[in-house]
Tab-separated table of C-alpha atoms in Angstrom:
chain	number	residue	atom	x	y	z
A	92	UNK	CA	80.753	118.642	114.744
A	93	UNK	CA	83.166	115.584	114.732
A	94	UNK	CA	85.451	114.268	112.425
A	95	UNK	CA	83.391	111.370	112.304
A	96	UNK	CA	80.988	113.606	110.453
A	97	UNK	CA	83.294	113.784	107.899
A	98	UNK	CA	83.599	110.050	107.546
A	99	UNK	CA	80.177	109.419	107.254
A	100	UNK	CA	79.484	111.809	104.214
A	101	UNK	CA	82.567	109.988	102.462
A	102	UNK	CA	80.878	106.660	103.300
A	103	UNK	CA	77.593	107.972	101.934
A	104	UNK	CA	79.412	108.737	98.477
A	105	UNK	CA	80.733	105.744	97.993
A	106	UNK	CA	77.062	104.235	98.951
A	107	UNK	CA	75.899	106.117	96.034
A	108	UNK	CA	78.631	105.351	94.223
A	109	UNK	CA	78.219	101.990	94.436
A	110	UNK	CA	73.926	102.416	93.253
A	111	UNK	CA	75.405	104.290	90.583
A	112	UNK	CA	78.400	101.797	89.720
A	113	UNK	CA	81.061	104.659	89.270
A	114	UNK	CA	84.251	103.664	87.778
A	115	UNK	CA	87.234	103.955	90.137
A	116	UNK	CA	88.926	107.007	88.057
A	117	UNK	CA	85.301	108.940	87.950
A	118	UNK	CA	85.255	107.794	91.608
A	119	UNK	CA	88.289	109.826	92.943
A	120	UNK	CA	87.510	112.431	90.887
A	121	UNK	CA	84.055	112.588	93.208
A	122	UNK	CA	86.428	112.111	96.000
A	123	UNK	CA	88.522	114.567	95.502
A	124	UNK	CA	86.634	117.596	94.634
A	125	UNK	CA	84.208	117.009	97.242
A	126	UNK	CA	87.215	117.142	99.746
A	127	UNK	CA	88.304	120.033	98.295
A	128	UNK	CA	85.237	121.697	98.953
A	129	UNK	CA	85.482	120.846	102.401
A	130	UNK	CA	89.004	121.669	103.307
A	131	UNK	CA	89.055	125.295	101.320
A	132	UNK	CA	86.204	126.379	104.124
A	133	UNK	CA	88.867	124.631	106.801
A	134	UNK	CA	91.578	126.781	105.447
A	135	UNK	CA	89.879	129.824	105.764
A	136	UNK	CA	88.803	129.138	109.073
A	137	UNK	CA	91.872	127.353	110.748
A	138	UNK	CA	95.567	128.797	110.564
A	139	UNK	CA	96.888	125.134	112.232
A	140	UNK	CA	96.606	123.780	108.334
A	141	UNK	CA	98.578	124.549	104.831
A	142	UNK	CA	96.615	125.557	102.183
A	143	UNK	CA	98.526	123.159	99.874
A	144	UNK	CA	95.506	123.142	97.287
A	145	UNK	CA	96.439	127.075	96.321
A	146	UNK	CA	99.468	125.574	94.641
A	147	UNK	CA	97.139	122.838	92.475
A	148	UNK	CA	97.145	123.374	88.821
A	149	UNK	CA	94.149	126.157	87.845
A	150	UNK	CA	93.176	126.635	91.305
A	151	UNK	CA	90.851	129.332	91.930
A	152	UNK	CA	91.343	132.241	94.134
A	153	UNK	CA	88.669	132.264	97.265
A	154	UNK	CA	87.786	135.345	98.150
A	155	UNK	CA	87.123	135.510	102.377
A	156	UNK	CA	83.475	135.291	102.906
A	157	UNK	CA	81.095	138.159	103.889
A	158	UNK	CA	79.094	135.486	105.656
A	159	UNK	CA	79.090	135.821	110.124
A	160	UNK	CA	77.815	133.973	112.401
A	161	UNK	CA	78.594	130.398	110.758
A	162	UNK	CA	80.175	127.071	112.165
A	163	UNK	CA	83.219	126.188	109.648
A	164	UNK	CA	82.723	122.682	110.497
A	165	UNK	CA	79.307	122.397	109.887
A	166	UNK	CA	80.283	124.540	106.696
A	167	UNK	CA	83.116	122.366	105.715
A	168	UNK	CA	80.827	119.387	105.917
A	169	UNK	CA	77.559	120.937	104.239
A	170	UNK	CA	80.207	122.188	101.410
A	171	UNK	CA	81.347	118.541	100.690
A	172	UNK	CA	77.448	117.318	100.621
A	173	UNK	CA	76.169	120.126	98.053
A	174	UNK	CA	79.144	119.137	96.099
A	175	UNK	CA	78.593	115.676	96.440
A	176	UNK	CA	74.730	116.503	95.238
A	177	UNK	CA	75.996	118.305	92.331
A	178	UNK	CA	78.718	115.957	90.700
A	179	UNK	CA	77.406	112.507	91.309
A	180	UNK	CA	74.467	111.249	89.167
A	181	UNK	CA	72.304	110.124	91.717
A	182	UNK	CA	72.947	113.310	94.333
A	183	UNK	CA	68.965	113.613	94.962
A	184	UNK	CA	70.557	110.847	97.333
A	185	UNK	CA	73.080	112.900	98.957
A	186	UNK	CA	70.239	115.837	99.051
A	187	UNK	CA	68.115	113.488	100.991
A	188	UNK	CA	70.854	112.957	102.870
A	189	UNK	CA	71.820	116.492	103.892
A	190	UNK	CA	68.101	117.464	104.969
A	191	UNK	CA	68.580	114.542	107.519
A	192	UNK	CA	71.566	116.230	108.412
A	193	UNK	CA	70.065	119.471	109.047
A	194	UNK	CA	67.852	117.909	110.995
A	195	UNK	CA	70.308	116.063	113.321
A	196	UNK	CA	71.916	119.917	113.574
A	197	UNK	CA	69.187	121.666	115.061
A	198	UNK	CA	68.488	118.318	117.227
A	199	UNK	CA	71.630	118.895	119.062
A	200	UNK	CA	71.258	122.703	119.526
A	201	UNK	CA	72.445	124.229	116.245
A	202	UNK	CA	69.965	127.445	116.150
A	203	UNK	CA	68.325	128.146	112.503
A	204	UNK	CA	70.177	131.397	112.258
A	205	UNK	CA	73.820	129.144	112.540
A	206	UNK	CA	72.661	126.313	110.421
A	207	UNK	CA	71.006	128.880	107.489
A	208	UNK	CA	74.259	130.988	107.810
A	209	UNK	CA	76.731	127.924	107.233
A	210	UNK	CA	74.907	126.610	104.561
A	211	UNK	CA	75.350	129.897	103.084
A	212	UNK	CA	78.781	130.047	103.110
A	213	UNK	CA	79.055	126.433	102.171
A	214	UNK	CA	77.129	127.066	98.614
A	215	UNK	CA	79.419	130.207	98.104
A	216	UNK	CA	82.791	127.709	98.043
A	217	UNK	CA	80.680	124.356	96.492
A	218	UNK	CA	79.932	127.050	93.953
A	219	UNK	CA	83.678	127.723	93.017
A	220	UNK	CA	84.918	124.512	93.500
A	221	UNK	CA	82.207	122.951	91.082
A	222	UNK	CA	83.296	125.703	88.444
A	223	UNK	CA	86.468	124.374	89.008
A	224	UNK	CA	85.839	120.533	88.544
A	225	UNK	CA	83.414	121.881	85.098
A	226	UNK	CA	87.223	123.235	83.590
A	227	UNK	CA	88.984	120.655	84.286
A	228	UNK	CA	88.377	118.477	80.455
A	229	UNK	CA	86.408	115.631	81.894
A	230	UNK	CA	83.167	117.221	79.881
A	231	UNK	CA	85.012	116.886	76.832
A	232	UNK	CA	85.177	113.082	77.396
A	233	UNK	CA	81.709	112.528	76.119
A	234	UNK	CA	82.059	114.267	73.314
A	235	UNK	CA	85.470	112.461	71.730
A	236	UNK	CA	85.347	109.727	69.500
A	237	UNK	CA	84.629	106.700	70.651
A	238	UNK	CA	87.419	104.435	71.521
A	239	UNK	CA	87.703	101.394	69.663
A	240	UNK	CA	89.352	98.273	70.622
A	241	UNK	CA	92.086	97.459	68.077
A	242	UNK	CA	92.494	93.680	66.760
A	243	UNK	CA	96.155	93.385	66.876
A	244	UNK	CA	98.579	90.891	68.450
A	245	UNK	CA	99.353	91.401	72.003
A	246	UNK	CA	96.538	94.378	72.275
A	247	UNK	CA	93.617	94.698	74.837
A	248	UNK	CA	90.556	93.229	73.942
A	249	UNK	CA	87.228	92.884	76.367
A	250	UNK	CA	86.794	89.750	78.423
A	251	UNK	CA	84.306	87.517	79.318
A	252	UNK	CA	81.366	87.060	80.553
A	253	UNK	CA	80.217	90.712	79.597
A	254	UNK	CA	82.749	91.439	77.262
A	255	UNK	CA	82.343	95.504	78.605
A	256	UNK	CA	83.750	98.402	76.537
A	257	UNK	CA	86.703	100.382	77.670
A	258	UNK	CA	86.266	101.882	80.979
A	259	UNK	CA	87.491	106.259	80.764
A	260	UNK	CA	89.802	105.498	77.176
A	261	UNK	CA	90.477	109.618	77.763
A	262	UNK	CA	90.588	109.882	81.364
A	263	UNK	CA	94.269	110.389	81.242
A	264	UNK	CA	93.246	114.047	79.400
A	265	UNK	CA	91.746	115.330	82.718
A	266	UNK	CA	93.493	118.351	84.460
A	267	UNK	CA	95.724	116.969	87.441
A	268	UNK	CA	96.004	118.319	90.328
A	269	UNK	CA	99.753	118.687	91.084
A	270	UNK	CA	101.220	116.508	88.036
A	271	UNK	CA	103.175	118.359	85.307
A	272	UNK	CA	101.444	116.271	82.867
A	273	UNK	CA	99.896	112.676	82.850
A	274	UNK	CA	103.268	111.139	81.266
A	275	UNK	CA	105.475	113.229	84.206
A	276	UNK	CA	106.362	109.852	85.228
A	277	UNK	CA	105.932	107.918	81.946
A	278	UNK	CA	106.863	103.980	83.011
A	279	UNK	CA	109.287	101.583	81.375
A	280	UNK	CA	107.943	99.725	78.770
A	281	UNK	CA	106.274	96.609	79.443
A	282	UNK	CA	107.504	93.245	78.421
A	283	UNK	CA	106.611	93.073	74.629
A	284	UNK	CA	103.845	90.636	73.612
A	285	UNK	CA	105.213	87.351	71.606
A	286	UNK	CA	103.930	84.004	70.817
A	287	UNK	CA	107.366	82.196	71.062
A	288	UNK	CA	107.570	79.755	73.886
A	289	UNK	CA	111.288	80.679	74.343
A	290	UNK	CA	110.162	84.692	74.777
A	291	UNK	CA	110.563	86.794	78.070
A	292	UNK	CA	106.350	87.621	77.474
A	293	UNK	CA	105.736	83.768	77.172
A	294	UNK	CA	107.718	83.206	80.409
A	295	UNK	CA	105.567	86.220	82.244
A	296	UNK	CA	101.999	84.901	81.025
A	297	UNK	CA	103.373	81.506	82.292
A	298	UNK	CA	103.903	82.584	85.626
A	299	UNK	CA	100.305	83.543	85.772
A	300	UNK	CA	99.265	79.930	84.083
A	301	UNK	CA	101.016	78.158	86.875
A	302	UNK	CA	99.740	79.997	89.309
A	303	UNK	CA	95.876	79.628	88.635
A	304	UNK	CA	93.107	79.407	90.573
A	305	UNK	CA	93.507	75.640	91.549
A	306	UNK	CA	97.303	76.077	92.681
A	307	UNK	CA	96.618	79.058	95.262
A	308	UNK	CA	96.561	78.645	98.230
A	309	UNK	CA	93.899	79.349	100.943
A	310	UNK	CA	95.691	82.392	102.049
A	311	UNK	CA	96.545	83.744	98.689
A	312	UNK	CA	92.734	83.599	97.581
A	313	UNK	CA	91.650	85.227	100.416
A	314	UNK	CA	94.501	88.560	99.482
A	315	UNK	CA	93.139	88.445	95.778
A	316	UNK	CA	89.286	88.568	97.588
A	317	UNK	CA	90.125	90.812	99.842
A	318	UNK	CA	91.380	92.988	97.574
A	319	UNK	CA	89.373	92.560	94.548
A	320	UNK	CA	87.750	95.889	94.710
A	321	UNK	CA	86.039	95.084	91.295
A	322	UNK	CA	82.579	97.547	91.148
A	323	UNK	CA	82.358	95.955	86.857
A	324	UNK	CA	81.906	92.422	88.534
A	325	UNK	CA	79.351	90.317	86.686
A	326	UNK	CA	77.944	86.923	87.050
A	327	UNK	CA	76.870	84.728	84.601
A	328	UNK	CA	74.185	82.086	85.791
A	329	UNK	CA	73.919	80.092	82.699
A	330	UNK	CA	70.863	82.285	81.798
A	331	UNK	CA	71.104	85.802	82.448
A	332	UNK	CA	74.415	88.404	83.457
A	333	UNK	CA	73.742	89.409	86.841
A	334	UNK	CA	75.662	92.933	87.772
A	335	UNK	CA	77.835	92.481	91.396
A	336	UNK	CA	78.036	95.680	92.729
A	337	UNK	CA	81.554	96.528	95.220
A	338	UNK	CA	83.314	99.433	96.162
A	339	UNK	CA	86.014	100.596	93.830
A	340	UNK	CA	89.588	100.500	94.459
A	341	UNK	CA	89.572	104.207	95.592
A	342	UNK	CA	86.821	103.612	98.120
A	343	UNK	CA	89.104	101.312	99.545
A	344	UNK	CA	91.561	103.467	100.376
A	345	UNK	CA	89.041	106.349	101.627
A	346	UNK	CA	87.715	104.025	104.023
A	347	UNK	CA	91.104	103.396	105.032
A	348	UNK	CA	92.103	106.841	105.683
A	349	UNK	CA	88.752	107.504	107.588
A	350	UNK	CA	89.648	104.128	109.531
A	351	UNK	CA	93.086	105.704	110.150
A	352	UNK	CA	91.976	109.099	110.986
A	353	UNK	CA	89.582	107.703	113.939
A	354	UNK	CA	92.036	105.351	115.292
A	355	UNK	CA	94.878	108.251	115.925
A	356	UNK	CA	92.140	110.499	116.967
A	357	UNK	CA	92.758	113.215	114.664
A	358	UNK	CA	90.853	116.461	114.863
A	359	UNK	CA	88.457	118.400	112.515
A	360	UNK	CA	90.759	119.874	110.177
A	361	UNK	CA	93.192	117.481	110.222
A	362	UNK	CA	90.667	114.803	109.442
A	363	UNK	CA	90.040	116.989	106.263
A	364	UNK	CA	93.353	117.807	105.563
A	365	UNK	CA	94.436	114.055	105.378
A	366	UNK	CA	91.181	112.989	103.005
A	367	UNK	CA	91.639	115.633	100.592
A	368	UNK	CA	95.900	115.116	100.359
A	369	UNK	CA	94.296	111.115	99.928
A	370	UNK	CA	91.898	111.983	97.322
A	371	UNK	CA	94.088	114.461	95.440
A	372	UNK	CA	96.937	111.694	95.349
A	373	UNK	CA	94.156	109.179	94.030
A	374	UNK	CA	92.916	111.487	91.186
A	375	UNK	CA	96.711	112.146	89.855
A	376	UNK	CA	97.814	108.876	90.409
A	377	UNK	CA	94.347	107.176	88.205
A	378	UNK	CA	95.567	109.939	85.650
A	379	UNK	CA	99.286	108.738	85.419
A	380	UNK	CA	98.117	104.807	85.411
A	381	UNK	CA	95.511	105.536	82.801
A	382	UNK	CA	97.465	107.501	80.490
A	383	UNK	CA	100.075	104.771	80.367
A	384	UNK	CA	97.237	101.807	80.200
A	385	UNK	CA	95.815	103.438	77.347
A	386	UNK	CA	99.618	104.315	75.618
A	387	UNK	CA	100.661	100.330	75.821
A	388	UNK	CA	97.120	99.211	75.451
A	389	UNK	CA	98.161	95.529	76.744
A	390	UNK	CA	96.457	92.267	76.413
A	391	UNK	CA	95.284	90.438	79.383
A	392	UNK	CA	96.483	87.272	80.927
A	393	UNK	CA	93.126	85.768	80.379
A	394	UNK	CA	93.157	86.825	76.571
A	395	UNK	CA	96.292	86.041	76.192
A	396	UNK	CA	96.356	82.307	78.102
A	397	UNK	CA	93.695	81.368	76.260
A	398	UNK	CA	94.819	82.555	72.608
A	399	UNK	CA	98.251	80.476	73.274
A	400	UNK	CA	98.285	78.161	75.805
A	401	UNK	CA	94.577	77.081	77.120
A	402	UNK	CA	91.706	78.261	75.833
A	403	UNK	CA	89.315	76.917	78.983
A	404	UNK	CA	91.783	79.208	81.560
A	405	UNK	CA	89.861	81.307	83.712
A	406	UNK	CA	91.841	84.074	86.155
A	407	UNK	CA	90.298	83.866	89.912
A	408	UNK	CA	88.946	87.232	89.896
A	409	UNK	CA	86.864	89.058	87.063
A	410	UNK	CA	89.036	90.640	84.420
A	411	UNK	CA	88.329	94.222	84.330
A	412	UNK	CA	87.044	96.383	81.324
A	413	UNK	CA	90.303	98.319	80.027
A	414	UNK	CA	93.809	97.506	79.229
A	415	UNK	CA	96.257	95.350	81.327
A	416	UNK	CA	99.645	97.856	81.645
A	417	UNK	CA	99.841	99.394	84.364
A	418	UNK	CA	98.226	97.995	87.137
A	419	UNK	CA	95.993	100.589	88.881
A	420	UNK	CA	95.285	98.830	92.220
A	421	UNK	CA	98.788	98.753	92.356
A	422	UNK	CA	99.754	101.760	91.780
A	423	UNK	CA	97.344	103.989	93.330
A	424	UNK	CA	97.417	101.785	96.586
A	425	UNK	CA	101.077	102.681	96.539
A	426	UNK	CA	100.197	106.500	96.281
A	427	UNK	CA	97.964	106.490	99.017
A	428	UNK	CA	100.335	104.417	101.431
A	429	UNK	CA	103.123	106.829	100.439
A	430	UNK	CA	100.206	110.079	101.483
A	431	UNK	CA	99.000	108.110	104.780
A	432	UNK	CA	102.929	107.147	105.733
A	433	UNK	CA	103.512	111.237	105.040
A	434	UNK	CA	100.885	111.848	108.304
A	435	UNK	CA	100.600	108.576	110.404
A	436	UNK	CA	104.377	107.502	109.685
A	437	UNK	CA	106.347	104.302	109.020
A	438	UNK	CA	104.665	101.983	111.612
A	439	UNK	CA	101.163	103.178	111.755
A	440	UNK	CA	99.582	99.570	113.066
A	441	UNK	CA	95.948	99.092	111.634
A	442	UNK	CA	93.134	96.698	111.334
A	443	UNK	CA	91.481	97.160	107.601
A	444	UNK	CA	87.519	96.571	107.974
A	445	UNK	CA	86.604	98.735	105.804
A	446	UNK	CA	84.894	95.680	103.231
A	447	UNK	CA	83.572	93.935	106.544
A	448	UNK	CA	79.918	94.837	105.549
A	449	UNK	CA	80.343	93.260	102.289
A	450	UNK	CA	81.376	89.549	103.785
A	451	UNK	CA	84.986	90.112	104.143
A	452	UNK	CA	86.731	89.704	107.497
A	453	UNK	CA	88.907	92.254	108.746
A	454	UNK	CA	92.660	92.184	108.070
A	455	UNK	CA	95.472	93.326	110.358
A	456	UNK	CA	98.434	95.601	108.774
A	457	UNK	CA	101.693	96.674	110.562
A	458	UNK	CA	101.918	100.051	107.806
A	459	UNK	CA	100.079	101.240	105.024
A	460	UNK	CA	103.118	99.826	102.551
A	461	UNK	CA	102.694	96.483	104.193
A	462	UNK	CA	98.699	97.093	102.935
A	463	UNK	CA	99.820	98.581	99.596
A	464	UNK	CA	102.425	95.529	99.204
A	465	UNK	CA	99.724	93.245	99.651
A	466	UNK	CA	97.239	95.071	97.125
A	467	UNK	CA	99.647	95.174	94.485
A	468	UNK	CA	100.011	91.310	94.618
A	469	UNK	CA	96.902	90.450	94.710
A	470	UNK	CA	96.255	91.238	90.962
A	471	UNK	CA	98.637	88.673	90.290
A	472	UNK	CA	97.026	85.734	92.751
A	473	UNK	CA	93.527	86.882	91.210
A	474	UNK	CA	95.131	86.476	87.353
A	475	UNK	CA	94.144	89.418	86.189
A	476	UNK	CA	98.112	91.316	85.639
A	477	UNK	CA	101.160	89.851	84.638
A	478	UNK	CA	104.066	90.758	87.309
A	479	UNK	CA	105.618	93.231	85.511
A	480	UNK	CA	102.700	95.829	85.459
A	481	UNK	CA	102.792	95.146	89.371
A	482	UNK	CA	106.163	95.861	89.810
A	483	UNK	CA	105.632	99.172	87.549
A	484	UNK	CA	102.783	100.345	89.033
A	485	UNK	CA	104.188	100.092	92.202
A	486	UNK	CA	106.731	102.434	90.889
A	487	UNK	CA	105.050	104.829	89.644
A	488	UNK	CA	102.521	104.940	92.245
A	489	UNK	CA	105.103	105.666	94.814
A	490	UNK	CA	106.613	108.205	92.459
A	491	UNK	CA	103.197	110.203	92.101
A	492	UNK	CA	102.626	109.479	96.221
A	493	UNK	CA	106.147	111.251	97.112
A	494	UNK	CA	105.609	114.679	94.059
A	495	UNK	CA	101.767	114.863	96.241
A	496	UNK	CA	103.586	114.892	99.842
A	497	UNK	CA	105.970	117.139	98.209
A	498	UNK	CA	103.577	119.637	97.145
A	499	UNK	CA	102.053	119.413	100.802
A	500	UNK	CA	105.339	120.215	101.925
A	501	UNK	CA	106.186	123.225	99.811
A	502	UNK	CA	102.625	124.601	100.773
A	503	UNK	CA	102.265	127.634	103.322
């Protein structure tokens, strides 16, 4: 088994992912349990790694398995599918997708005996780590009241052309992973909404005005497109809303990590190691952004642009469903740069192709900060953040990023 192996069950996630249209907080969540799953059978089986997830908040305690005559990669890999199959609504996909891979296994000279005995040991941990995502609060979600946008100045309010309701309102309520609490690292607060020309918010909203669609410039629109990362997008054709579907923000960064991973040549469990740390750091870092974007509740430049200033202003990319401060691309591309930096280093020279299938051409990066840099301004050049909740989210991105590495560190 291959670390490509690995690659290829994360790209068949965010495959169904995309079918399903999972939001990008629900979407690491996916992520990082499944990785979990993967890298608690690599622990168990490889000394080389630290088990950095025994120090996560309410991890279990695995027991070593009774199980012989198993493959740990082939374990660690059919441990991330069943778990995949059990979390995500459509896993009769991923199910369909692992008998394929049993059959590829005994194609290439995997006996029935090795293949029946590391499935066995890959249900015991799938098993545990699924009780462990079911206690973690997202259940409760479903079951609070239902979030209602309010109708005051300055506050979020949904956006054209679908005018969608608040995407995860109570995400922010989850269990994290390694954070202290969502608000550990609680952000400034942003620039207060006014409608006085001669106010600092007036002066941020018309930094976004100027810089609309018409003013960018070639190489600007193609960072905001490259970027855009929007799986809400929806067209309007003058008679019907047609859904777009794209990978989420999250995705993005997975398939940058697997990207990574295969350029330096990384082994097995290292391959593992460095998409769970990257998945973890996603989870807590969607956790942190959401509890603050749901605290300031923010309006959005198009909202906003259009209430004082012009009311035919459209941004260059779709507005998504939820409120404006922080901004999550930002700050969870910032987390993940600061996790791939921690295990690639400073100047880790990469060509992103990641969105290639989906009509975008490959960009060239000289670090993952240079990417995360670039992500983070992008939501300004695509008018959907003012500059301040870049700026922030950059922050506290790289704040969450650095507390994740540190728990790696401190890990035995």
């Amino acid at each position: 088994m291959t670390p490509l192996e690995i690659n290829r069950v994360i790209a068949k996630m965010t495959g169904i992912m995309i079918h399903d249209v999972t939001n990008p907080p629900l979407a690491a969540r996916f992520y990082s349990y499944v990785c979990l799953a993967g890298y608690q059978v690599v622990t168990d089986n490889d000394a080389r790694q630290k088990k950095f997830q025994t120090n996560f908040n309410g991890y279990p305690h695995f027991k070593h398995t009774t199980v012989t005559g198993y493959d740990y990669r082939l374990s660690a890999l059919l441990a991330m599918i069943e778990t995949a199959a059990k979390l995500q609504p459509s896993g009769a996909l991923m199910a369909a997708y692992e008998q394929k891979f049993l059959d590829s296994c005994s194609q290439i000279g995997y006996s029935q005996k090795m293949i029946d005995s590391s499935r066995k040991y890959a249900l015991e941990v799938s098993k545990q780590i699924l009780k462990y995502a079911r206690d973690d609060g997202y259940r409760k979600i479903s079951a609070y009241k239902r979030y209602i946008p309010l109708k005051q100045p300055g506050s979020w309010y949904p956006t054209p052309p679908a005018y969608m309701p608040p995407v995860e309102p109570y995400f922010y309520t989850v269990r994290s992973f390694t954070l202290d609490s969502n608000s550990q690292f609680k952000a400034v607060e942003p620039i207060p909404f006014s409608r006085l020309p001669e106010s600092a918010f007036y002066k941020l909203m018309l930094i976004n005005y100027k810089l609309s669609a018409s003013k960018l410039s070639p190489q600007q629109r193609e960072i905001a497109g490259f970027w855009d990362c929007n799986p809400f997008a929806v067209q309007d054709n003058g008679h019907m809303l047609i859904g777009l579907k794209k990978i989420s923000p999250g995705a993005h960064w997975m398939g940058i990590t697997a990207n990574a991973c295969q350029q330096a040549h990384t082994d097995f469990s290292r391959t593992m190691a460095i998409h769970t740390a990257v998945a973890v750091g996603l989870m807590d870092s969607f956790i942190g952004c959401w509890g603050e974007k749901y605290r300031t509740n923010r309006i959005r430049p198009e909202t906003a642009i259009r209430e004082l200033i012009d009311p035919e202003w459209m941004p260059l990319l779709q507005t998504p469903p939820f409120p404006e401060y922080l901004s999550g691309h930002s700050c969870i591309s910032a987390t993940s740069a600061v996790i791939l930096t921690h295990y690639f280093g400073n100047h880790f020279s990469y060509t992103d192709s990641v969105e290639n299938k989906y009509g975008l051409k490959p960009r060239h990066f000289e670090s993952f900060q240079q990417a995360a840099d670039e992500a983070a301004i992008s939501r300004l050049y695509g008018g959907i953040h003012f500059s301040d909740a870049i700026t922030t989210g950059v922050k506290q991105g790289r704040d969450i990023g650095n507390w994740v590495v540190g728990k790696i560190k401190a890990a035995h």
